[in-house]
Amino acid sequence: MKLNHLSTLLISLAFLGCSTEEETPVIKANFEVQSDKTLAFVPVQFEAIPDSAYAYFWDFGNGKTSNDKIVYPIYEEPGTYTVSLTTTSLNKIKNTVSKEVKIGAYFINKITAIPRDGYSNGDLYFGIQQQRQSGYISVDQNKIPSELTTSGEPFQISTPKIAFGGNSFVFGLPIIILVDTSNIEHANSSLQSGSQKMELNEERTGGKVFLNLRSMAKYDFELEFSYEFID
């Protein structure tokens, strides 16, 4: 009888042990990037694959974190970032996975200024600003000699590569500011109040955009750009 009672006890303990393990499995962390292109200045969707974790913790590699299952971080600089997701199971066991995510951007490679009728006879100060989550950041500013601005012919504006985001040009659109030193009162022109015509290649890795600024502007612009990753 004692042997039978002992056998029954061992079987019961084994059953309870298996039941506990099944009720509190270790949730292995994993996630997907739900974007065909990851762009600076544009929300990137990361989705945790396990849907039964007790808790989630994201480290996006840019100093920001989140506890949501689906997240939409914004990277303001192109580059390679290490993104980590830690899941916590009901039994408080943690599991972490890390992946490298490349954040690319469109880069302006060439800017052509196209004078309108009645173009200015004075020098111009040409500036570009990049819209970010809070305010704007000045990227470049050049003084254009009057002999270029008075020729009446399109001319190129020298500028370093300027990164901006948005495969639809809705987010992170650069703002062009003109300062006409001969007529300060009507100096500023902004892309936000103008129309645009964009041409992208099939791979969305480059193209052109024609910027038709508001009526008081004395120049329109054609920007040539390419999509690149920066390590």
Short mmCIF file of N, CA and C in Angstrom, two decimals, residues 118-125 146 149-150 179-187 218-219:
data_model
loop_
_atom_site.label_atom_id
_atom_site.label_comp_id
_atom_site.label_asym_id
_atom_site.label_seq_id
_atom_site.Cartn_x
_atom_site.Cartn_y
_atom_site.Cartn_z
N GLY A 118 10.93 89.14 -64.04
CA GLY A 118 11.00 90.13 -62.98
C GLY A 118 11.93 89.72 -61.86
N TYR A 119 12.92 88.89 -62.18
CA TYR A 119 13.88 88.44 -61.17
C TYR A 119 14.66 89.61 -60.58
N SER A 120 15.18 89.39 -59.39
CA SER A 120 15.83 90.46 -58.64
C SER A 120 17.17 90.85 -59.26
N ASN A 121 17.56 92.12 -59.05
CA ASN A 121 18.87 92.59 -59.48
C ASN A 121 19.90 92.56 -58.36
N GLY A 122 19.47 92.15 -57.16
CA GLY A 122 20.39 92.14 -56.03
C GLY A 122 20.87 90.73 -55.71
N ASP A 123 21.80 90.66 -54.76
CA ASP A 123 22.27 89.36 -54.32
C ASP A 123 21.16 88.62 -53.57
N LEU A 124 21.29 87.31 -53.52
CA LEU A 124 20.35 86.48 -52.78
C LEU A 124 21.08 85.70 -51.71
N TYR A 125 20.43 85.52 -50.58
CA TYR A 125 20.89 84.55 -49.58
C TYR A 125 19.97 83.35 -49.67
N SER A 146 25.25 88.52 -57.52
CA SER A 146 24.25 89.17 -58.36
C SER A 146 24.42 88.80 -59.83
N THR A 149 22.20 85.89 -60.35
CA THR A 149 20.78 86.15 -60.19
C THR A 149 20.23 87.09 -61.26
N THR A 150 21.07 87.86 -61.90
CA THR A 150 20.58 88.83 -62.90
C THR A 150 20.71 88.30 -64.32
N VAL A 179 16.35 85.14 -49.40
CA VAL A 179 16.41 86.51 -48.88
C VAL A 179 17.00 87.38 -49.99
N ASP A 180 16.15 88.23 -50.53
CA ASP A 180 16.55 89.14 -51.61
C ASP A 180 17.03 90.43 -50.97
N THR A 181 18.34 90.68 -51.04
CA THR A 181 18.90 91.84 -50.35
C THR A 181 18.48 93.17 -50.98
N SER A 182 17.92 93.12 -52.18
CA SER A 182 17.46 94.36 -52.80
C SER A 182 16.00 94.64 -52.49
N ASN A 183 15.32 93.66 -51.88
CA ASN A 183 13.90 93.85 -51.59
C ASN A 183 13.53 92.98 -50.39
N ILE A 184 13.95 93.39 -49.21
CA ILE A 184 13.77 92.59 -47.99
C ILE A 184 12.30 92.36 -47.68
N GLU A 185 11.45 93.31 -48.03
CA GLU A 185 10.03 93.22 -47.66
C GLU A 185 9.38 91.97 -48.24
N HIS A 186 9.78 91.60 -49.44
CA HIS A 186 9.21 90.41 -50.10
C HIS A 186 10.29 89.35 -50.25
N ALA A 187 10.93 89.04 -49.15
CA ALA A 187 12.13 88.20 -49.23
C ALA A 187 11.84 86.70 -49.17
N LYS A 218 10.54 84.85 -56.71
CA LYS A 218 11.12 85.21 -58.00
C LYS A 218 11.89 84.06 -58.63
N TYR A 219 11.91 82.91 -57.95
CA TYR A 219 12.61 81.74 -58.45
C TYR A 219 11.78 80.49 -58.19
#
